[in-house]
Coordinates of C-alpha atoms and ligand atoms in Angstrom, one line a residue:
X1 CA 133.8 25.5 13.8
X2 CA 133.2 25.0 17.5
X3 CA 134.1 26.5 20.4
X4 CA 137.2 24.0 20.8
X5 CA 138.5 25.3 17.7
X6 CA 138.1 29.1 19.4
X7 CA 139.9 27.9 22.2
X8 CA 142.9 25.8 20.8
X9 CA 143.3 28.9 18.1
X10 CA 143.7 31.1 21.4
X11 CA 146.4 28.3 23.0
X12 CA 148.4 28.5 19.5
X13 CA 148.5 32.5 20.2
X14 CA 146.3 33.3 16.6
X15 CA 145.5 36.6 16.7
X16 CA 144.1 36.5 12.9
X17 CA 142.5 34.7 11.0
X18 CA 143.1 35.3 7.0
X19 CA 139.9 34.0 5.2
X20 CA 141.3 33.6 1.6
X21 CA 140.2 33.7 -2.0
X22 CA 142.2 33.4 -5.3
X23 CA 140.7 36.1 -7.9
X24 CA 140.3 35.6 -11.8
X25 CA 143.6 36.8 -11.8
X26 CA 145.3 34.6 -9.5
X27 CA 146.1 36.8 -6.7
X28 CA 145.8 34.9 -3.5
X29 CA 143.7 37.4 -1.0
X30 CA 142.9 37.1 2.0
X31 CA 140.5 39.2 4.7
X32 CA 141.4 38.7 8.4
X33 CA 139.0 38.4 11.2
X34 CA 140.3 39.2 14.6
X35 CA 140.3 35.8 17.1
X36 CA 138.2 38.8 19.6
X37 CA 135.3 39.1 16.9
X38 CA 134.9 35.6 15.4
X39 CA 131.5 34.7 16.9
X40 CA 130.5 37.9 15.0
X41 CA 131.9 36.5 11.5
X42 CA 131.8 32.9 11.9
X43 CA 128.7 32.1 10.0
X44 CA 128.3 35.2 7.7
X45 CA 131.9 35.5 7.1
X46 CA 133.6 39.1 5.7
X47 CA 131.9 40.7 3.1
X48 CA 133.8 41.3 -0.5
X49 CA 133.1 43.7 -3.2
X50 CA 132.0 41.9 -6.3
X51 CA 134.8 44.1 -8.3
X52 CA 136.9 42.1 -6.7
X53 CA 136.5 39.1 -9.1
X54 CA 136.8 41.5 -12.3
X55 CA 140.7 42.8 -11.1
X56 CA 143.3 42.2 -13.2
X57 CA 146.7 41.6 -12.0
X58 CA 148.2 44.7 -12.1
X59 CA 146.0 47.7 -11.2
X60 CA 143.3 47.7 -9.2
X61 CA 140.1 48.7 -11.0
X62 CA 137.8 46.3 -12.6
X63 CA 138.4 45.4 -16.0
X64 CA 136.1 46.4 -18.4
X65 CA 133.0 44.4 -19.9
X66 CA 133.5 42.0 -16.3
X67 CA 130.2 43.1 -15.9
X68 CA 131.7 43.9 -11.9
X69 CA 131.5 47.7 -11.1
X70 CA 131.7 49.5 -7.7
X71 CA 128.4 48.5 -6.4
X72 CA 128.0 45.6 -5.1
X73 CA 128.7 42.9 -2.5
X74 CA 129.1 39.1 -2.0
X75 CA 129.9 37.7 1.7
X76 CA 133.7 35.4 1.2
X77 CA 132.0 32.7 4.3
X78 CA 134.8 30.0 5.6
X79 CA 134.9 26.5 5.0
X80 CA 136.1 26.0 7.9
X81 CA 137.0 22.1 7.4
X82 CA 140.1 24.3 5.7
X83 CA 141.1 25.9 9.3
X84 CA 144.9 26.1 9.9
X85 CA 147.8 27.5 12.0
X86 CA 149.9 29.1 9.7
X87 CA 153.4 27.4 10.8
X88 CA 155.5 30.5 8.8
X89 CA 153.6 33.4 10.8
X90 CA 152.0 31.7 14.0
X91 CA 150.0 34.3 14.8
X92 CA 147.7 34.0 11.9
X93 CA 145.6 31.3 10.9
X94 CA 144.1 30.6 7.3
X95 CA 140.8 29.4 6.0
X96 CA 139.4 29.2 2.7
X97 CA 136.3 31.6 1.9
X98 CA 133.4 30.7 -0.2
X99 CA 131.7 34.0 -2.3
X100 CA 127.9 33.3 -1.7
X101 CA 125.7 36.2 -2.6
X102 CA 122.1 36.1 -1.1
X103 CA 122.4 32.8 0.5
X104 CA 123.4 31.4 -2.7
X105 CA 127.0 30.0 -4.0
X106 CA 128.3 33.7 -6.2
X107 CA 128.1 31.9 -9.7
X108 CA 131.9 33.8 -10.2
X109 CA 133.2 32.4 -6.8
X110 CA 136.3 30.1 -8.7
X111 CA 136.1 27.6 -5.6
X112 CA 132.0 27.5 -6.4
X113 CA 133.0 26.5 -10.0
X114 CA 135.3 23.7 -9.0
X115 CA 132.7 21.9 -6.7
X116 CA 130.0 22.2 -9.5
X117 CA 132.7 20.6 -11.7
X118 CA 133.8 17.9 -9.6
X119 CA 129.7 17.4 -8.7
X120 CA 129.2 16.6 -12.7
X121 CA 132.1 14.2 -12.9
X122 CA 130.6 12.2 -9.5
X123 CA 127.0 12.4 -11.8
X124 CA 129.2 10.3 -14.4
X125 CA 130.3 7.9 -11.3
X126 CA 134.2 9.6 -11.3
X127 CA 135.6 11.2 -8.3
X128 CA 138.4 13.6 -10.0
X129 CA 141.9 13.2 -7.7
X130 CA 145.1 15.2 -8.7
X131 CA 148.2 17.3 -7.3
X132 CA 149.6 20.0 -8.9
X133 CA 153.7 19.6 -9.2
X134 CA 155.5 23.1 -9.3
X135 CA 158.3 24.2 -10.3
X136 CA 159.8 27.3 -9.1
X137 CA 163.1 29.8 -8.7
X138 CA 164.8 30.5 -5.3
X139 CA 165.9 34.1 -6.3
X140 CA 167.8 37.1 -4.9
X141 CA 167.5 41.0 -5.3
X142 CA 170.4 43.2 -6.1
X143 CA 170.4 46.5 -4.5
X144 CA 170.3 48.1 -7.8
X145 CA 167.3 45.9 -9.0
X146 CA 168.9 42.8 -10.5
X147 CA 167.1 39.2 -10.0
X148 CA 170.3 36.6 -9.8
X149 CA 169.7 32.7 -8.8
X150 CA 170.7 31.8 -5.5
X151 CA 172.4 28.9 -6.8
X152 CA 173.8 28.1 -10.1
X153 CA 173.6 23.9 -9.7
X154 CA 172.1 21.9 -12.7
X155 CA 169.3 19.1 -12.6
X156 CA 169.1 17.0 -9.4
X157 CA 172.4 18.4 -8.0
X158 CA 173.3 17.1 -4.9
X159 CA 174.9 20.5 -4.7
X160 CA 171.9 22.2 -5.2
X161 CA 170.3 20.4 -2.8
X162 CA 172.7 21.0 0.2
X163 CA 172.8 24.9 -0.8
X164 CA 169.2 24.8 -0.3
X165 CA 168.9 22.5 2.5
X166 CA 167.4 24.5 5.3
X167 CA 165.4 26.5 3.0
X168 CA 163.7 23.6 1.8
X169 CA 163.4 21.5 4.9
X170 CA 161.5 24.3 6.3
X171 CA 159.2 24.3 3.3
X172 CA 158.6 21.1 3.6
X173 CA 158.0 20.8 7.6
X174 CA 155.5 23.9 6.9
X175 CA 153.5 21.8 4.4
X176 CA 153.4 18.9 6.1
X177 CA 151.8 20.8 9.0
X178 CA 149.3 22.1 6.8
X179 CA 148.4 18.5 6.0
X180 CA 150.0 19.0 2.6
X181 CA 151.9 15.8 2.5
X182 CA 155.5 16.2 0.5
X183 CA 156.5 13.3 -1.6
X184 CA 159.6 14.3 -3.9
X185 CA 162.3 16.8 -4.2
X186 CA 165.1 18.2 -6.0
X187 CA 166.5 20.9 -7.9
X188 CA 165.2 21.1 -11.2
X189 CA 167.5 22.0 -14.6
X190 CA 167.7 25.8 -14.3
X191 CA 170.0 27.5 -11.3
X192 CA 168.2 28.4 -8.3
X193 CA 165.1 25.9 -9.9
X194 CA 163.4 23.5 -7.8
X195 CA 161.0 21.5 -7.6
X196 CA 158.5 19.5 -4.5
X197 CA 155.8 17.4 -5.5
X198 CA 153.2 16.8 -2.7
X199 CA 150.4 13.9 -2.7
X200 CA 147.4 14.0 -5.0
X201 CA 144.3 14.3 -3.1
X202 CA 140.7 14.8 -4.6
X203 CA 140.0 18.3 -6.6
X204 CA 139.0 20.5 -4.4
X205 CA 141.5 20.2 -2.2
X206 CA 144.1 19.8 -4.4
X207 CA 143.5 23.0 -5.7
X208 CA 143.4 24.4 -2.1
X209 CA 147.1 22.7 -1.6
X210 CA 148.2 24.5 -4.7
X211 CA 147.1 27.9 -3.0
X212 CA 149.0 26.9 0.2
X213 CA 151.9 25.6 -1.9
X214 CA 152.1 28.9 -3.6
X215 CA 152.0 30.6 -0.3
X216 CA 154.1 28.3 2.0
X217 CA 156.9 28.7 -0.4
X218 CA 156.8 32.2 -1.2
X219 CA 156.4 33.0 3.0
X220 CA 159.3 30.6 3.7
X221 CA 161.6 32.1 0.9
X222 CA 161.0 35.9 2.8
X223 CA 161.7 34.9 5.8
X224 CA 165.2 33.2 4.5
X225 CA 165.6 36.8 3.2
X226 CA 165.1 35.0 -0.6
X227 CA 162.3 36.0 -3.3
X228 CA 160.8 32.5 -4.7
X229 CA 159.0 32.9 -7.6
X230 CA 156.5 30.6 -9.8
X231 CA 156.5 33.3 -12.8
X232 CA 156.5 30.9 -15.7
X233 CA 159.6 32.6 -17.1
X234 CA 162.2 34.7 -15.8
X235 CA 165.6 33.5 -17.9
X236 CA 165.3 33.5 -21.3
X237 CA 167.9 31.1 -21.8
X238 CA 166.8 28.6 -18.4
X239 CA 163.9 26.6 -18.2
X240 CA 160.5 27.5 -17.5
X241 CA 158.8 26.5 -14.7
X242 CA 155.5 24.5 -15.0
X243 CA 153.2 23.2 -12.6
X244 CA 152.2 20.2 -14.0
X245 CA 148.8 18.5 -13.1
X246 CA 148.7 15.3 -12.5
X247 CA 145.5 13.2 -12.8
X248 CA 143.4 9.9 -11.8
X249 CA 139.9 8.8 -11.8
X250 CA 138.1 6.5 -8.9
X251 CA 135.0 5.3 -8.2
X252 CA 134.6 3.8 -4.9
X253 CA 138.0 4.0 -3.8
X254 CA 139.2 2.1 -7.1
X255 CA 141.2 3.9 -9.9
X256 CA 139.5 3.8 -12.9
X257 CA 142.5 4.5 -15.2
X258 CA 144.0 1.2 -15.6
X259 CA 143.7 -1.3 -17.8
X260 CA 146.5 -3.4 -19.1
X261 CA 145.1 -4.1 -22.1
X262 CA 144.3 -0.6 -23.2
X263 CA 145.8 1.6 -25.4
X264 CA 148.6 3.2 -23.3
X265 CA 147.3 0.7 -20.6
X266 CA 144.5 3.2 -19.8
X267 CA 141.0 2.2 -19.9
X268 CA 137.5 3.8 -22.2
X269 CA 136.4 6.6 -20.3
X270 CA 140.0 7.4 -19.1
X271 CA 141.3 7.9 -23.0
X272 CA 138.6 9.7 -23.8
X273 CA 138.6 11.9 -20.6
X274 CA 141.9 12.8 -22.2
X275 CA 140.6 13.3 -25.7
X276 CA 138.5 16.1 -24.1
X277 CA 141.2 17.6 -22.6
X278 CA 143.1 17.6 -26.0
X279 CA 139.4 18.8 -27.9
X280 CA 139.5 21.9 -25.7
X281 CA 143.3 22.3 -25.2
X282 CA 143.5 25.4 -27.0
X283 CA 140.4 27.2 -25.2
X284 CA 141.8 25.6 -21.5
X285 CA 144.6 27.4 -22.3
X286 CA 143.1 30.5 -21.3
X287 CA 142.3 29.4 -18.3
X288 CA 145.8 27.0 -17.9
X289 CA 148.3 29.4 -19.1
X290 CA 146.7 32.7 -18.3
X291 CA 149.4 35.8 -18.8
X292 CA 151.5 36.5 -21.9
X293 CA 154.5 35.3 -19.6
X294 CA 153.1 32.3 -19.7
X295 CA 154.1 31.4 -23.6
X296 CA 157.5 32.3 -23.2
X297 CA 157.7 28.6 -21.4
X298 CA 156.0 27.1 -24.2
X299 CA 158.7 26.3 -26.5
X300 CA 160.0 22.3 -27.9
X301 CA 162.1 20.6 -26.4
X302 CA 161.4 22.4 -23.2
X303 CA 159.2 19.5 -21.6
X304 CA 156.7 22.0 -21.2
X305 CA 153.7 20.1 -23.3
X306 CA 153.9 22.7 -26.5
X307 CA 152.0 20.3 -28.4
X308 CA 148.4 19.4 -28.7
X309 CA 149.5 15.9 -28.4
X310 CA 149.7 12.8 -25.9
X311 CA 152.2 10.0 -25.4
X312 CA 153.7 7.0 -23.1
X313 CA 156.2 8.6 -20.9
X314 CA 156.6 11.1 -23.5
X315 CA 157.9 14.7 -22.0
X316 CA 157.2 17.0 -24.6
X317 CA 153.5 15.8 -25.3
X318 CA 151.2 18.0 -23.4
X319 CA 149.4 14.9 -21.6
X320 CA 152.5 11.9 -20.7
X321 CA 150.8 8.9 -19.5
X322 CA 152.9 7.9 -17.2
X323 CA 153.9 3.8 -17.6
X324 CA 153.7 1.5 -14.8
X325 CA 156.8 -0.9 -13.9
X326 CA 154.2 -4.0 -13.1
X327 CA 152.5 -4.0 -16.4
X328 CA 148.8 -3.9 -14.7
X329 CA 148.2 -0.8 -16.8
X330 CA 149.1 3.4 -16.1
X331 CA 147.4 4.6 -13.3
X332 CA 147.4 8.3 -13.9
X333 CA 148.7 11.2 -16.5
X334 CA 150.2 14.1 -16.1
X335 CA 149.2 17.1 -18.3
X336 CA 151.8 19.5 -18.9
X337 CA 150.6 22.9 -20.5
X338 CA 149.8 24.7 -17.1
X339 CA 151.8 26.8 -14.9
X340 CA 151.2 28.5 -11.4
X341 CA 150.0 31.6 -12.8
X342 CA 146.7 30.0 -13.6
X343 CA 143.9 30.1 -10.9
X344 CA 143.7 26.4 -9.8
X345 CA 140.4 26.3 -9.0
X346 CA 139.6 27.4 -12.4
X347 CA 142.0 25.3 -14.7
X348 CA 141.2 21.9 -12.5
X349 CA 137.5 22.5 -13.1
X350 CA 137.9 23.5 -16.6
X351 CA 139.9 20.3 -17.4
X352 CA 137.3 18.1 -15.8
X353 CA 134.6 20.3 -17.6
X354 CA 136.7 19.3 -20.6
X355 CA 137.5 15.5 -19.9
X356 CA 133.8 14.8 -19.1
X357 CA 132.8 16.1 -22.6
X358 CA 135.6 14.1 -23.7
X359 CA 133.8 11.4 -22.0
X360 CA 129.9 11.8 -23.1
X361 CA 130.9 12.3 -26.5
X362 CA 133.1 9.3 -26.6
X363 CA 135.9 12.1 -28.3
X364 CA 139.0 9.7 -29.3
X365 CA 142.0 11.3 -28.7
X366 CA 144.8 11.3 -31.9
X367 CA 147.0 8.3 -32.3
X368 CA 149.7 8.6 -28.8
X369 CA 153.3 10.6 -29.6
X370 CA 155.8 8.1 -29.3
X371 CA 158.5 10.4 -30.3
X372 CA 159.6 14.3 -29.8
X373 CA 157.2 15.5 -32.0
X374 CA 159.4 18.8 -32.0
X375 CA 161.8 17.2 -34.1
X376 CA 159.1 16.2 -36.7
X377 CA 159.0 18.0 -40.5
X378 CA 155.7 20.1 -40.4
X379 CA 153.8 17.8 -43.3
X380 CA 154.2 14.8 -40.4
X381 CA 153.3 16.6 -38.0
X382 CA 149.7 17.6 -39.8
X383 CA 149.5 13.9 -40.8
X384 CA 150.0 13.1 -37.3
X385 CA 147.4 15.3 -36.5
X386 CA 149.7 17.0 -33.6
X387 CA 148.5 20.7 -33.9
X388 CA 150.5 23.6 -32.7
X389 CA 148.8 25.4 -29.8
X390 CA 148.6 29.1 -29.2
X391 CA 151.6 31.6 -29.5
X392 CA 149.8 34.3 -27.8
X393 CA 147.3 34.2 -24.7
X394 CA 145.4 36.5 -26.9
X395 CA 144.8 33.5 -29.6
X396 CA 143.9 31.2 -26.5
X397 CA 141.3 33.9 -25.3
X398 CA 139.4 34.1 -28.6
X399 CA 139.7 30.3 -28.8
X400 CA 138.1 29.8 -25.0
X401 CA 135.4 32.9 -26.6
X402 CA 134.6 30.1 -29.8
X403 CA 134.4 27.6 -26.9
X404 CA 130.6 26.8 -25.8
X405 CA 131.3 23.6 -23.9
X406 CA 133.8 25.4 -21.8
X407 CA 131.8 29.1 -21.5
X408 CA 128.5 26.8 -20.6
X409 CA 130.4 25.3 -17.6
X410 CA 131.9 28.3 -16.4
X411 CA 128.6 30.2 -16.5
X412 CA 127.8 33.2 -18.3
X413 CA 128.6 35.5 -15.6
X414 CA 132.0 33.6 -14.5
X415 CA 132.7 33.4 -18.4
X416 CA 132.2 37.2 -18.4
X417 CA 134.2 38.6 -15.8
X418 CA 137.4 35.9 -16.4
X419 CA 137.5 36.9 -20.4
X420 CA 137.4 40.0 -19.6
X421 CA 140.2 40.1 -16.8
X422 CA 142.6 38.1 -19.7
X423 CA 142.0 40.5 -21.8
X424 CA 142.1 43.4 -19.8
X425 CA 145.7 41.4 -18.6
X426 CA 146.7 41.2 -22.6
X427 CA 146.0 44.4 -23.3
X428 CA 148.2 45.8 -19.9
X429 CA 151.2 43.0 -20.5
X430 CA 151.3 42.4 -24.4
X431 CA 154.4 44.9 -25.1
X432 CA 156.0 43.8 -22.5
X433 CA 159.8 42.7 -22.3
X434 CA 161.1 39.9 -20.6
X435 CA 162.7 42.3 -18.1
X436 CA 159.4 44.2 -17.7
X437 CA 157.4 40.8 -17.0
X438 CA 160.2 39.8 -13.9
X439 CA 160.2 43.4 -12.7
X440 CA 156.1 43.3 -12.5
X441 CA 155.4 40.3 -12.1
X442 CA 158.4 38.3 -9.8
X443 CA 156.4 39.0 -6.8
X444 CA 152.7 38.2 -7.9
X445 CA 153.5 34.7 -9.0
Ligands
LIG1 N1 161.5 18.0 -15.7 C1 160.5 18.6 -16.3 O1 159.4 18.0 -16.5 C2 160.7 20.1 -16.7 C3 159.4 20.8 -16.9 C4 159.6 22.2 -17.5 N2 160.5 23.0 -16.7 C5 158.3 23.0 -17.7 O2 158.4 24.1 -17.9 O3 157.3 22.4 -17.7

C-alpha cells in the first residue's frame, strides 16, 4: 500500500480501517486501524490472540482440545491488494488480514490454508475458479421477538421482486463497488427468500467475495431497518437456503472442463476432480455444512444436494453438472451440499484438497443420477451406489476425524483446533430447537 492509497483513503473521509478474518467458526471479525496510525500498522498489521481461532460460535472461550489457550499471539497483516471503501459505512474501509506467526504463514490462518490449496492444484497445472451463489431471508423482528418474512411472494415473483426493489438495488450497487460483479437475481421459493449470484473468479478471491457478500447484504438489510439472514434454516416448512459452489478448472486461461465427448460432456481430470469430491463428501461435510442447523436443509426434494450423488442438470444430486446449450461439452458444476454457515476459505480449499485426490488417484465417480434419486426404493438406491450422507454434523465430524487425506491437508494444528470448535459447536447446539437455532443464531449467519 503506498502513500496514494493513504491519501485517497483520507479524500474518501475513511477514518477506519477493519482488517478482517473469518474464524473456524465463521464469524467474520475484524480489527480497525485508525487512518492517523497506519504507517505504524501497515507492514506488521494488528496482533490477534491465537484463542481466537479455537472460538466457537457462541461463547467466547476457546474450545477445548483446540490446542489454543490464553497465551499466545499471531500478527492478522493485510493483503492489501484486498483494500476497499466500504460503500454501506463510508467511513470505514476493509482489508483482508493474513495470521502469520514469527514471520511465517500461522498454519491455522483459514486464508493460509486456501492459498496452500489452490498452490497444489497449480502443481497439478489447474487454476481452481468458482463463486459461491447464496441464498438468503430478508426478515423482520416483532417487538415481542417474532422473526416474520418481509414478503410472502413465491419463486421468481415479480412481486417479490418490486417489494424488494431498493433493498436489492442497493445490494447490488454495493457489490459492484466492491468489485464483486452481480450477475443474477430473484426471489427464491420461500417468502422473504432471495437469491444474487455474482461472477466466479479464482479461489481465493472467491472466497474473499463470499465474506463481503455475507457482509454487504447483512450491512444493507440494517440499514433498511431489515435483519437478512444466511442461517441454513429458519422455517421448518420453507426452503433452506444454500450457497451453492460453483466450479471450473483452467489452465492458461482455457477451461479444462469440457469435452463433448465425455461422460456428462466433462473431460478426465474434471470427472475425477469430482469423484474426489464425492470420496470425501461425508468428511467435507464438516467443513461444508458446519452447525447442526445446517442438516435441517438437508432433506429430498429440497434441491439442497442430500445425496452423495452427481447428475446432468440434476437438482437434487449433490454435484449438477450443469449442460451446455451448444453441445461443446459442460463447462462447470455446481456442488450443492454447502451453505453460508461454512468458513469459505476452509470448505473451497477442502474441496480442492478433495478433487485433487480425486484427481491423482484417478477416483471414478458412481454412474451420474439421471433421476430424483429421492424417489428411489432403498435396494436401488444401494445398487446405484447413491449413499445417504450424514444426519447429524456430529456423524460428519467423526467422518472428517477417519479422514487422512482431508486432516493431512488441513494440517495437524488447523485439523486440531477446527474439530475441536465443531465439536465444542455440537456439544453447545445439539438439543437445540428450531426456535432456539433462529433466536441464537439469526444474527451470526
Ligand atoms: N433453486 C434452488 O436451487 C434451491 C436451493 C435450495 N434452497 C437449497 O437449500 O439448496
Amino acid at each position: 500500500m503506498d502513500r496514494d492509497i493513504e491519501a485517497s483513503l483520507k479524500k474518501a473521509g475513511v477514518q477506519f480501517i477493519r482488517v478482517l478474518w473469518c474464524d473456524n467458526g465463521n464469524a467474520i471479525r475484524a480489527k480497525a486501524i485508525h487512518r492517523g496510525m497506519l504507517a505504524d500498522y501497515r507492514e506488521q498489521g494488528v496482533s490477534l490472540a491465537m484463542a481466537q481461532q479455537g472460538m466457537p460460535i457462541i461463547g467466547s472461550t476457546p474450545a477445548f482440545g483446540s490446542g489454543l489457550g490464553p497465551v499466545g499471539e499471531v500478527q492478522l497483516i493485510p493483503d492489501w491488494s484486498t483494500l476497499m471503501a466500504l460503500p454501506y459505512t463510508p467511513s470505514h474501509a476493509r482489508v483482508m488480514g493474513n495470521m502469520v506467526k514469527d514471520g511465517e504463514p500461522w498454519p491455522v490462518c483459514p486464508r493460509r490454508f486456501l492459498r496452500d490449496m489452490a498452490a497444489d492444484a497449480k502443481l497439478e497445472g489447474l487454476e481452481i475458479i468458482a463463486s459461491f451463489e447464496n441464498e438468503f431471508y430478508l426478515l423482520e423482528r416483532r417487538e415481542n421477538g417474532e422473526i416474520i418474512p418481509t414478503d410472502q411472494t413465491p419463486y421468481c415473483s415479480t412481486y417479490g421482486m418490486d417489494i424488494q426493489q431498493r433493498i436489492i438495488d442497493d445490494i447490488a450497487t454495493a457489490l459492484n463497488e466492491q468489485g464483486v460483479l452481480v450477475e443474477q437475481y430473484y426471489p427464491e421459493s420461500g417468502p422473504g427468500q432471495h437469491e444474487i449470484s455474482v461472477l466466479y473468479t479464482q479461489a481465493l478471491a472467491a472466497a474473499d467475495q463470499q465474506v463481503v457478500f455475507r457482509e454487504t447484504v447483512k450491512a444493507i438489510a440494517h440499514y433498511h431497518h431489515r435483519i437478512a439472514s444466511f442461517l441454513p434454516k429458519i422455517f421448518p416448512d420453507q426452503a433452506g437456503s444454500g450457497a451453492h459452489l460453483h466450479l471450473s478448472l483452467w489452465h492458461k486461461g482455457e477451461n479444462l472442463l469440457p469435452n463433448p465427448s465425455g461422460l456428462l460432456g466433462l473431460s478426465d481430470r474434471s470427472r475425477w476432480f469430482i469423484g474426489g469430491i464425492l470420496h470425501h463428501h461425508r468428511a467435507l461435510m464438516a467443513i461444508t455444512n458446519p452447525i447442526p442447523n445446517s442438516y435441517r436443509r438437508l432433506q429430498p426434494h429440497s434441491w439442497s444436494g442430500a445425496f452423495c450423488c452427481w447428475g446432468l442438470d440434476n437438482k437434487e444430486a449433490a454435484i449438477r453438472v450443469i449442460s451446455n446449450p451448444e453441445g461443446t461439452g459442460s463447462s462447470h458444476f455446481e456442488f450443492k451440499t454447502i451453505d453460508a454457515a461454512a468458513n469459505p476459505y476452509l470448505a473451497l480449499g477442502a474441496i480442492i484438497a478433495a478433487g485433487l485426490d480425486g484427481i491423482r488417484n484417478q477416483l471414478e465417480p458412481p454412474e451420474p443420477v439421471d433421476c430424483d434419486p429421492g424417489i428411489l426404493p432403498e435396494e436401488e438406491r444401494q445398487h446405484r451406489g447413491i449413499q445417504w450422507l450424514p444426519a447429524t454434523l456430529l456423524e460428519a465430524i467423526t467422518a472428517l476425524q477417519e479422514n487422512q487425506v482431508l486432516l493431512k491437508a488441513l494440517s495437524p494444528p488447523l485439523a486440531q483446533a477446527y474439530l475441536a470448535v465443531r465439536q465444542a459447536e455440537w456439544e453447545i447446539m445439539k438439543d437445540w430447537d428450531l426456535s432456539t437455532e433462529v433466536k441464537m443464531l439469526l444474527d451470526r449467519y
